[in-house]
Amino acid sequence: MLFLLPYLILVVVTCGKSSAVESIKSELNAAVSQGIDPQAPEHRSDKEGGDTSFFTLSMQTIFSLLDQFSNWLQLTKQIVNRKVSTLELNKSLQSLSIPATAKSADRVALLLNTVPQIHLARAAYHCGAHARALKHFEMHLRNTKKCHGLNTPSYDGKFNIEDEDL
Protein backbone atom coordinates (compact mmCIF):
# COMPACT_ATOMS: atom_id res chain seq x y z
CA MET A 1 0.00 0.00 0.00
CA LEU A 2 2.82 2.41 0.76
CA PHE A 3 4.09 1.82 -2.75
CA LEU A 4 0.82 3.10 -4.23
CA LEU A 5 0.30 6.01 -1.84
CA PRO A 6 2.58 8.55 -3.56
CA TYR A 7 1.08 7.79 -6.96
CA LEU A 8 -2.49 8.03 -5.69
CA ILE A 9 -1.85 11.34 -3.99
CA LEU A 10 0.01 12.67 -7.04
CA VAL A 11 -2.91 11.78 -9.31
CA VAL A 12 -5.38 13.45 -6.95
CA VAL A 13 -3.24 16.58 -6.63
CA THR A 14 -2.56 16.98 -10.34
CA CYS A 15 -5.87 15.82 -11.79
CA GLY A 16 -8.36 15.88 -8.92
CA LYS A 17 -10.93 18.33 -7.67
CA SER A 18 -9.85 21.19 -5.44
CA SER A 19 -11.84 19.79 -2.51
CA ALA A 20 -9.85 16.54 -2.65
CA VAL A 21 -6.59 18.48 -2.82
CA GLU A 22 -7.64 20.56 0.20
CA SER A 23 -8.38 17.33 2.10
CA ILE A 24 -4.88 16.06 1.37
CA LYS A 25 -3.37 19.37 2.47
CA SER A 26 -5.30 19.32 5.74
CA GLU A 27 -4.26 15.70 6.40
CA LEU A 28 -0.60 16.57 5.85
CA ASN A 29 -0.86 19.57 8.16
CA ALA A 30 -2.64 17.54 10.82
CA ALA A 31 -0.08 14.76 10.76
CA VAL A 32 2.88 17.13 10.89
CA SER A 33 1.31 19.28 13.60
CA GLN A 34 1.22 16.22 15.87
CA GLY A 35 4.98 16.05 15.49
CA ILE A 36 5.54 19.54 16.84
CA ASP A 37 4.62 18.69 20.44
CA PRO A 38 7.42 16.61 22.00
CA GLN A 39 5.21 15.58 24.94
CA ALA A 40 2.58 13.94 22.75
CA PRO A 41 1.91 10.25 23.50
CA GLU A 42 2.57 9.37 19.85
CA HIS A 43 6.28 10.00 20.41
CA ARG A 44 6.80 7.21 22.92
CA SER A 45 8.75 4.16 21.81
CA ASP A 46 7.63 0.62 22.39
CA LYS A 47 8.62 -1.33 25.53
CA GLU A 48 11.70 -2.94 23.97
CA GLY A 49 13.24 0.50 23.46
CA GLY A 50 13.03 0.40 19.67
CA ASP A 51 11.84 3.49 17.85
CA THR A 52 8.82 2.00 16.11
CA SER A 53 6.17 4.36 17.38
CA PHE A 54 3.26 5.22 15.15
CA PHE A 55 4.41 8.83 15.06
CA THR A 56 7.87 7.95 13.75
CA LEU A 57 6.49 5.66 11.07
CA SER A 58 3.90 8.18 9.93
CA MET A 59 6.48 10.96 9.79
CA GLN A 60 8.85 8.76 7.78
CA THR A 61 6.02 8.12 5.35
CA ILE A 62 5.23 11.82 5.08
CA PHE A 63 8.89 12.70 4.54
CA SER A 64 9.13 10.02 1.86
CA LEU A 65 6.02 11.43 0.16
CA LEU A 66 7.38 14.96 0.24
CA ASP A 67 10.72 13.79 -1.17
CA GLN A 68 9.03 11.93 -4.02
CA PHE A 69 6.82 14.93 -4.80
CA SER A 70 9.87 17.21 -4.80
CA ASN A 71 11.66 14.89 -7.23
CA TRP A 72 8.60 14.71 -9.47
CA LEU A 73 8.28 18.49 -9.37
CA GLN A 74 11.92 18.99 -10.30
CA LEU A 75 11.68 16.58 -13.24
CA THR A 76 8.42 18.12 -14.41
CA LYS A 77 9.88 21.62 -14.33
CA GLN A 78 12.82 20.41 -16.40
CA ILE A 79 10.42 18.88 -18.92
CA VAL A 80 8.31 22.02 -19.08
CA ASN A 81 11.45 24.11 -19.58
CA ARG A 82 12.63 21.57 -22.19
CA LYS A 83 15.86 20.78 -20.35
CA VAL A 84 15.05 17.06 -20.29
CA SER A 85 13.22 15.12 -22.93
CA THR A 86 10.27 12.99 -21.99
CA LEU A 87 12.18 9.89 -23.09
CA GLU A 88 14.74 10.45 -20.34
CA LEU A 89 12.18 10.05 -17.59
CA ASN A 90 12.23 6.81 -15.70
CA LYS A 91 9.54 4.23 -16.37
CA SER A 92 7.58 4.92 -13.20
CA LEU A 93 6.96 8.54 -14.16
CA GLN A 94 6.06 7.61 -17.73
CA SER A 95 3.59 4.98 -16.58
CA LEU A 96 1.69 7.43 -14.39
CA SER A 97 0.01 9.12 -17.36
CA ILE A 98 0.10 12.40 -15.50
CA PRO A 99 0.61 15.29 -17.87
CA ALA A 100 3.89 17.09 -17.27
CA THR A 101 2.44 20.57 -17.55
CA ALA A 102 3.08 23.82 -15.76
CA LYS A 103 -0.37 23.58 -14.17
CA SER A 104 0.30 20.17 -12.63
CA ALA A 105 3.71 21.39 -11.43
CA ASP A 106 2.09 24.42 -9.81
CA ARG A 107 -0.45 22.24 -8.03
CA VAL A 108 2.27 20.00 -6.61
CA ALA A 109 4.34 23.04 -5.61
CA LEU A 110 1.33 24.42 -3.71
CA LEU A 111 1.00 21.09 -1.90
CA LEU A 112 4.68 21.13 -0.94
CA ASN A 113 4.40 24.70 0.35
CA THR A 114 1.34 23.89 2.46
CA VAL A 115 3.27 22.59 5.45
CA PRO A 116 5.55 25.22 7.00
CA GLN A 117 9.22 24.25 6.96
CA ILE A 118 9.62 25.01 10.67
CA HIS A 119 6.90 22.46 11.45
CA LEU A 120 8.67 19.86 9.33
CA ALA A 121 11.94 20.68 11.10
CA ARG A 122 10.41 20.24 14.56
CA ALA A 123 8.64 17.02 13.58
CA ALA A 124 11.84 15.61 12.08
CA TYR A 125 13.78 16.53 15.20
CA HIS A 126 11.25 14.85 17.49
CA CYS A 127 11.27 11.61 15.49
CA GLY A 128 15.08 11.48 15.47
CA ALA A 129 15.75 12.54 11.87
CA HIS A 130 18.26 15.24 12.81
CA ALA A 131 19.78 15.74 9.36
CA ARG A 132 16.31 16.25 7.90
CA ALA A 133 15.46 18.61 10.76
CA LEU A 134 18.50 20.71 9.92
CA LYS A 135 17.55 20.71 6.24
CA HIS A 136 14.03 21.95 6.93
CA PHE A 137 15.25 24.47 9.50
CA GLU A 138 17.68 25.91 6.97
CA MET A 139 14.90 26.08 4.37
CA HIS A 140 12.77 27.89 6.96
CA LEU A 141 15.57 30.40 7.51
CA ARG A 142 15.99 30.89 3.77
CA ASN A 143 12.29 31.55 3.31
CA THR A 144 11.64 33.78 6.31
CA LYS A 145 14.92 35.61 6.85
CA LYS A 146 15.72 36.06 3.16
CA CYS A 147 19.22 34.83 3.89
CA HIS A 148 21.29 32.04 2.46
CA GLY A 149 20.68 29.42 5.14
CA LEU A 150 23.14 28.86 7.92
CA ASN A 151 26.01 30.45 6.00
CA THR A 152 26.30 33.59 8.13
CA PRO A 153 29.00 35.38 6.09
CA SER A 154 26.62 35.47 3.14
CA TYR A 155 23.93 37.17 5.22
CA ASP A 156 24.27 40.95 5.18
CA GLY A 157 22.38 41.83 8.36
CA LYS A 158 22.54 40.44 11.84
CA PHE A 159 21.75 36.76 12.05
CA ASN A 160 18.85 36.96 14.47
CA ILE A 161 17.03 33.69 15.12
CA GLU A 162 14.11 33.76 17.54
CA ASP A 163 14.08 31.33 20.44
CA GLU A 164 10.83 29.70 19.35
CA ASP A 165 12.49 28.69 16.07
CA LEU A 166 15.12 26.68 17.92
PDB file of C-alpha atoms in Angstrom:
ATOM      1  CA  MET A   1       0.000   0.000   0.000  1.00  0.00           C
ATOM      2  CA  LEU A   2       2.819   2.409   0.760  1.00  0.00           C
ATOM      3  CA  PHE A   3       4.087   1.818  -2.751  1.00  0.00           C
ATOM      4  CA  LEU A   4       0.822   3.104  -4.230  1.00  0.00           C
ATOM      5  CA  LEU A   5       0.298   6.011  -1.839  1.00  0.00           C
ATOM      6  CA  PRO A   6       2.582   8.552  -3.560  1.00  0.00           C
ATOM      7  CA  TYR A   7       1.078   7.786  -6.961  1.00  0.00           C
ATOM      8  CA  LEU A   8      -2.489   8.030  -5.694  1.00  0.00           C
ATOM      9  CA  ILE A   9      -1.850  11.342  -3.994  1.00  0.00           C
ATOM     10  CA  LEU A  10       0.009  12.670  -7.035  1.00  0.00           C
ATOM     11  CA  VAL A  11      -2.910  11.784  -9.315  1.00  0.00           C
ATOM     12  CA  VAL A  12      -5.376  13.451  -6.950  1.00  0.00           C
ATOM     13  CA  VAL A  13      -3.244  16.583  -6.626  1.00  0.00           C
ATOM     14  CA  THR A  14      -2.556  16.984 -10.342  1.00  0.00           C
ATOM     15  CA  CYS A  15      -5.869  15.825 -11.792  1.00  0.00           C
ATOM     16  CA  GLY A  16      -8.359  15.880  -8.916  1.00  0.00           C
ATOM     17  CA  LYS A  17     -10.927  18.335  -7.673  1.00  0.00           C
ATOM     18  CA  SER A  18      -9.846  21.190  -5.443  1.00  0.00           C
ATOM     19  CA  SER A  19     -11.841  19.785  -2.513  1.00  0.00           C
ATOM     20  CA  ALA A  20      -9.852  16.539  -2.652  1.00  0.00           C
ATOM     21  CA  VAL A  21      -6.591  18.477  -2.822  1.00  0.00           C
ATOM     22  CA  GLU A  22      -7.642  20.560   0.200  1.00  0.00           C
ATOM     23  CA  SER A  23      -8.384  17.333   2.099  1.00  0.00           C
ATOM     24  CA  ILE A  24      -4.884  16.059   1.369  1.00  0.00           C
ATOM     25  CA  LYS A  25      -3.369  19.369   2.471  1.00  0.00           C
ATOM     26  CA  SER A  26      -5.301  19.317   5.739  1.00  0.00           C
ATOM     27  CA  GLU A  27      -4.261  15.698   6.397  1.00  0.00           C
ATOM     28  CA  LEU A  28      -0.600  16.574   5.846  1.00  0.00           C
ATOM     29  CA  ASN A  29      -0.863  19.569   8.158  1.00  0.00           C
ATOM     30  CA  ALA A  30      -2.645  17.544  10.819  1.00  0.00           C
ATOM     31  CA  ALA A  31      -0.077  14.756  10.761  1.00  0.00           C
ATOM     32  CA  VAL A  32       2.882  17.125  10.886  1.00  0.00           C
ATOM     33  CA  SER A  33       1.312  19.284  13.597  1.00  0.00           C
ATOM     34  CA  GLN A  34       1.225  16.222  15.868  1.00  0.00           C
ATOM     35  CA  GLY A  35       4.982  16.049  15.492  1.00  0.00           C
ATOM     36  CA  ILE A  36       5.535  19.542  16.844  1.00  0.00           C
ATOM     37  CA  ASP A  37       4.620  18.687  20.439  1.00  0.00           C
ATOM     38  CA  PRO A  38       7.417  16.611  22.003  1.00  0.00           C
ATOM     39  CA  GLN A  39       5.212  15.577  24.941  1.00  0.00           C
ATOM     40  CA  ALA A  40       2.578  13.937  22.753  1.00  0.00           C
ATOM     41  CA  PRO A  41       1.911  10.252  23.503  1.00  0.00           C
ATOM     42  CA  GLU A  42       2.572   9.368  19.853  1.00  0.00           C
ATOM     43  CA  HIS A  43       6.277  10.003  20.411  1.00  0.00           C
ATOM     44  CA  ARG A  44       6.804   7.206  22.917  1.00  0.00           C
ATOM     45  CA  SER A  45       8.748   4.161  21.807  1.00  0.00           C
ATOM     46  CA  ASP A  46       7.632   0.619  22.389  1.00  0.00           C
ATOM     47  CA  LYS A  47       8.625  -1.326  25.531  1.00  0.00           C
ATOM     48  CA  GLU A  48      11.699  -2.942  23.966  1.00  0.00           C
ATOM     49  CA  GLY A  49      13.242   0.499  23.459  1.00  0.00           C
ATOM     50  CA  GLY A  50      13.027   0.403  19.672  1.00  0.00           C
ATOM     51  CA  ASP A  51      11.844   3.494  17.848  1.00  0.00           C
ATOM     52  CA  THR A  52       8.819   1.996  16.108  1.00  0.00           C
ATOM     53  CA  SER A  53       6.166   4.358  17.383  1.00  0.00           C
ATOM     54  CA  PHE A  54       3.262   5.220  15.149  1.00  0.00           C
ATOM     55  CA  PHE A  55       4.412   8.827  15.060  1.00  0.00           C
ATOM     56  CA  THR A  56       7.867   7.948  13.746  1.00  0.00           C
ATOM     57  CA  LEU A  57       6.489   5.656  11.068  1.00  0.00           C
ATOM     58  CA  SER A  58       3.904   8.178   9.932  1.00  0.00           C
ATOM     59  CA  MET A  59       6.478  10.963   9.790  1.00  0.00           C
ATOM     60  CA  GLN A  60       8.848   8.759   7.777  1.00  0.00           C
ATOM     61  CA  THR A  61       6.016   8.125   5.350  1.00  0.00           C
ATOM     62  CA  ILE A  62       5.234  11.822   5.076  1.00  0.00           C
ATOM     63  CA  PHE A  63       8.895  12.702   4.542  1.00  0.00           C
ATOM     64  CA  SER A  64       9.127  10.025   1.857  1.00  0.00           C
ATOM     65  CA  LEU A  65       6.024  11.430   0.161  1.00  0.00           C
ATOM     66  CA  LEU A  66       7.381  14.965   0.235  1.00  0.00           C
ATOM     67  CA  ASP A  67      10.720  13.794  -1.169  1.00  0.00           C
ATOM     68  CA  GLN A  68       9.028  11.933  -4.017  1.00  0.00           C
ATOM     69  CA  PHE A  69       6.823  14.932  -4.799  1.00  0.00           C
ATOM     70  CA  SER A  70       9.870  17.209  -4.798  1.00  0.00           C
ATOM     71  CA  ASN A  71      11.664  14.889  -7.228  1.00  0.00           C
ATOM     72  CA  TRP A  72       8.604  14.713  -9.466  1.00  0.00           C
ATOM     73  CA  LEU A  73       8.280  18.493  -9.373  1.00  0.00           C
ATOM     74  CA  GLN A  74      11.925  18.990 -10.299  1.00  0.00           C
ATOM     75  CA  LEU A  75      11.680  16.579 -13.241  1.00  0.00           C
ATOM     76  CA  THR A  76       8.418  18.123 -14.411  1.00  0.00           C
ATOM     77  CA  LYS A  77       9.878  21.622 -14.325  1.00  0.00           C
ATOM     78  CA  GLN A  78      12.818  20.407 -16.404  1.00  0.00           C
ATOM     79  CA  ILE A  79      10.424  18.875 -18.925  1.00  0.00           C
ATOM     80  CA  VAL A  80       8.308  22.022 -19.077  1.00  0.00           C
ATOM     81  CA  ASN A  81      11.449  24.110 -19.582  1.00  0.00           C
ATOM     82  CA  ARG A  82      12.635  21.570 -22.190  1.00  0.00           C
ATOM     83  CA  LYS A  83      15.859  20.778 -20.354  1.00  0.00           C
ATOM     84  CA  VAL A  84      15.054  17.063 -20.286  1.00  0.00           C
ATOM     85  CA  SER A  85      13.220  15.117 -22.932  1.00  0.00           C
ATOM     86  CA  THR A  86      10.269  12.989 -21.987  1.00  0.00           C
ATOM     87  CA  LEU A  87      12.181   9.894 -23.092  1.00  0.00           C
ATOM     88  CA  GLU A  88      14.745  10.453 -20.345  1.00  0.00           C
ATOM     89  CA  LEU A  89      12.182  10.053 -17.594  1.00  0.00           C
ATOM     90  CA  ASN A  90      12.230   6.814 -15.700  1.00  0.00           C
ATOM     91  CA  LYS A  91       9.543   4.230 -16.372  1.00  0.00           C
ATOM     92  CA  SER A  92       7.582   4.921 -13.200  1.00  0.00           C
ATOM     93  CA  LEU A  93       6.962   8.541 -14.158  1.00  0.00           C
ATOM     94  CA  GLN A  94       6.058   7.614 -17.728  1.00  0.00           C
ATOM     95  CA  SER A  95       3.590   4.981 -16.585  1.00  0.00           C
ATOM     96  CA  LEU A  96       1.688   7.431 -14.395  1.00  0.00           C
ATOM     97  CA  SER A  97       0.007   9.118 -17.359  1.00  0.00           C
ATOM     98  CA  ILE A  98       0.101  12.401 -15.496  1.00  0.00           C
ATOM     99  CA  PRO A  99       0.611  15.293 -17.874  1.00  0.00           C
ATOM    100  CA  ALA A 100       3.892  17.093 -17.270  1.00  0.00           C
ATOM    101  CA  THR A 101       2.443  20.572 -17.552  1.00  0.00           C
ATOM    102  CA  ALA A 102       3.080  23.819 -15.756  1.00  0.00           C
ATOM    103  CA  LYS A 103      -0.370  23.578 -14.172  1.00  0.00           C
ATOM    104  CA  SER A 104       0.296  20.173 -12.626  1.00  0.00           C
ATOM    105  CA  ALA A 105       3.706  21.385 -11.428  1.00  0.00           C
ATOM    106  CA  ASP A 106       2.094  24.420  -9.814  1.00  0.00           C
ATOM    107  CA  ARG A 107      -0.450  22.245  -8.030  1.00  0.00           C
ATOM    108  CA  VAL A 108       2.270  19.996  -6.611  1.00  0.00           C
ATOM    109  CA  ALA A 109       4.344  23.039  -5.609  1.00  0.00           C
ATOM    110  CA  LEU A 110       1.334  24.417  -3.709  1.00  0.00           C
ATOM    111  CA  LEU A 111       1.000  21.094  -1.897  1.00  0.00           C
ATOM    112  CA  LEU A 112       4.677  21.133  -0.938  1.00  0.00           C
ATOM    113  CA  ASN A 113       4.396  24.701   0.347  1.00  0.00           C
ATOM    114  CA  THR A 114       1.339  23.892   2.463  1.00  0.00           C
ATOM    115  CA  VAL A 115       3.271  22.586   5.451  1.00  0.00           C
ATOM    116  CA  PRO A 116       5.555  25.220   7.004  1.00  0.00           C
ATOM    117  CA  GLN A 117       9.222  24.253   6.958  1.00  0.00           C
ATOM    118  CA  ILE A 118       9.619  25.009  10.665  1.00  0.00           C
ATOM    119  CA  HIS A 119       6.901  22.458  11.455  1.00  0.00           C
ATOM    120  CA  LEU A 120       8.669  19.856   9.326  1.00  0.00           C
ATOM    121  CA  ALA A 121      11.940  20.677  11.100  1.00  0.00           C
ATOM    122  CA  ARG A 122      10.410  20.243  14.557  1.00  0.00           C
ATOM    123  CA  ALA A 123       8.640  17.024  13.579  1.00  0.00           C
ATOM    124  CA  ALA A 124      11.839  15.613  12.082  1.00  0.00           C
ATOM    125  CA  TYR A 125      13.777  16.528  15.202  1.00  0.00           C
ATOM    126  CA  HIS A 126      11.250  14.848  17.488  1.00  0.00           C
ATOM    127  CA  CYS A 127      11.274  11.613  15.495  1.00  0.00           C
ATOM    128  CA  GLY A 128      15.080  11.481  15.472  1.00  0.00           C
ATOM    129  CA  ALA A 129      15.750  12.544  11.873  1.00  0.00           C
ATOM    130  CA  HIS A 130      18.261  15.235  12.812  1.00  0.00           C
ATOM    131  CA  ALA A 131      19.779  15.738   9.363  1.00  0.00           C
ATOM    132  CA  ARG A 132      16.307  16.254   7.902  1.00  0.00           C
ATOM    133  CA  ALA A 133      15.457  18.612  10.756  1.00  0.00           C
ATOM    134  CA  LEU A 134      18.504  20.711   9.920  1.00  0.00           C
ATOM    135  CA  LYS A 135      17.548  20.705   6.239  1.00  0.00           C
ATOM    136  CA  HIS A 136      14.030  21.955   6.926  1.00  0.00           C
ATOM    137  CA  PHE A 137      15.250  24.472   9.503  1.00  0.00           C
ATOM    138  CA  GLU A 138      17.682  25.906   6.970  1.00  0.00           C
ATOM    139  CA  MET A 139      14.903  26.075   4.373  1.00  0.00           C
ATOM    140  CA  HIS A 140      12.771  27.889   6.957  1.00  0.00           C
ATOM    141  CA  LEU A 141      15.571  30.398   7.505  1.00  0.00           C
ATOM    142  CA  ARG A 142      15.990  30.895   3.772  1.00  0.00           C
ATOM    143  CA  ASN A 143      12.289  31.550   3.311  1.00  0.00           C
ATOM    144  CA  THR A 144      11.642  33.779   6.306  1.00  0.00           C
ATOM    145  CA  LYS A 145      14.920  35.611   6.853  1.00  0.00           C
ATOM    146  CA  LYS A 146      15.725  36.059   3.163  1.00  0.00           C
ATOM    147  CA  CYS A 147      19.219  34.835   3.894  1.00  0.00           C
ATOM    148  CA  HIS A 148      21.291  32.037   2.462  1.00  0.00           C
ATOM    149  CA  GLY A 149      20.679  29.424   5.140  1.00  0.00           C
ATOM    150  CA  LEU A 150      23.141  28.863   7.920  1.00  0.00           C
ATOM    151  CA  ASN A 151      26.014  30.455   5.996  1.00  0.00           C
ATOM    152  CA  THR A 152      26.303  33.592   8.132  1.00  0.00           C
ATOM    153  CA  PRO A 153      29.001  35.383   6.085  1.00  0.00           C
ATOM    154  CA  SER A 154      26.622  35.465   3.139  1.00  0.00           C
ATOM    155  CA  TYR A 155      23.932  37.169   5.216  1.00  0.00           C
ATOM    156  CA  ASP A 156      24.265  40.954   5.179  1.00  0.00           C
ATOM    157  CA  GLY A 157      22.383  41.829   8.365  1.00  0.00           C
ATOM    158  CA  LYS A 158      22.539  40.441  11.839  1.00  0.00           C
ATOM    159  CA  PHE A 159      21.753  36.761  12.046  1.00  0.00           C
ATOM    160  CA  ASN A 160      18.854  36.956  14.465  1.00  0.00           C
ATOM    161  CA  ILE A 161      17.028  33.686  15.124  1.00  0.00           C
ATOM    162  CA  GLU A 162      14.106  33.765  17.539  1.00  0.00           C
ATOM    163  CA  ASP A 163      14.084  31.328  20.436  1.00  0.00           C
ATOM    164  CA  GLU A 164      10.825  29.702  19.351  1.00  0.00           C
ATOM    165  CA  ASP A 165      12.485  28.688  16.069  1.00  0.00           C
ATOM    166  CA  LEU A 166      15.116  26.677  17.919  1.00  0.00           C
TER     167      LEU A 166
END
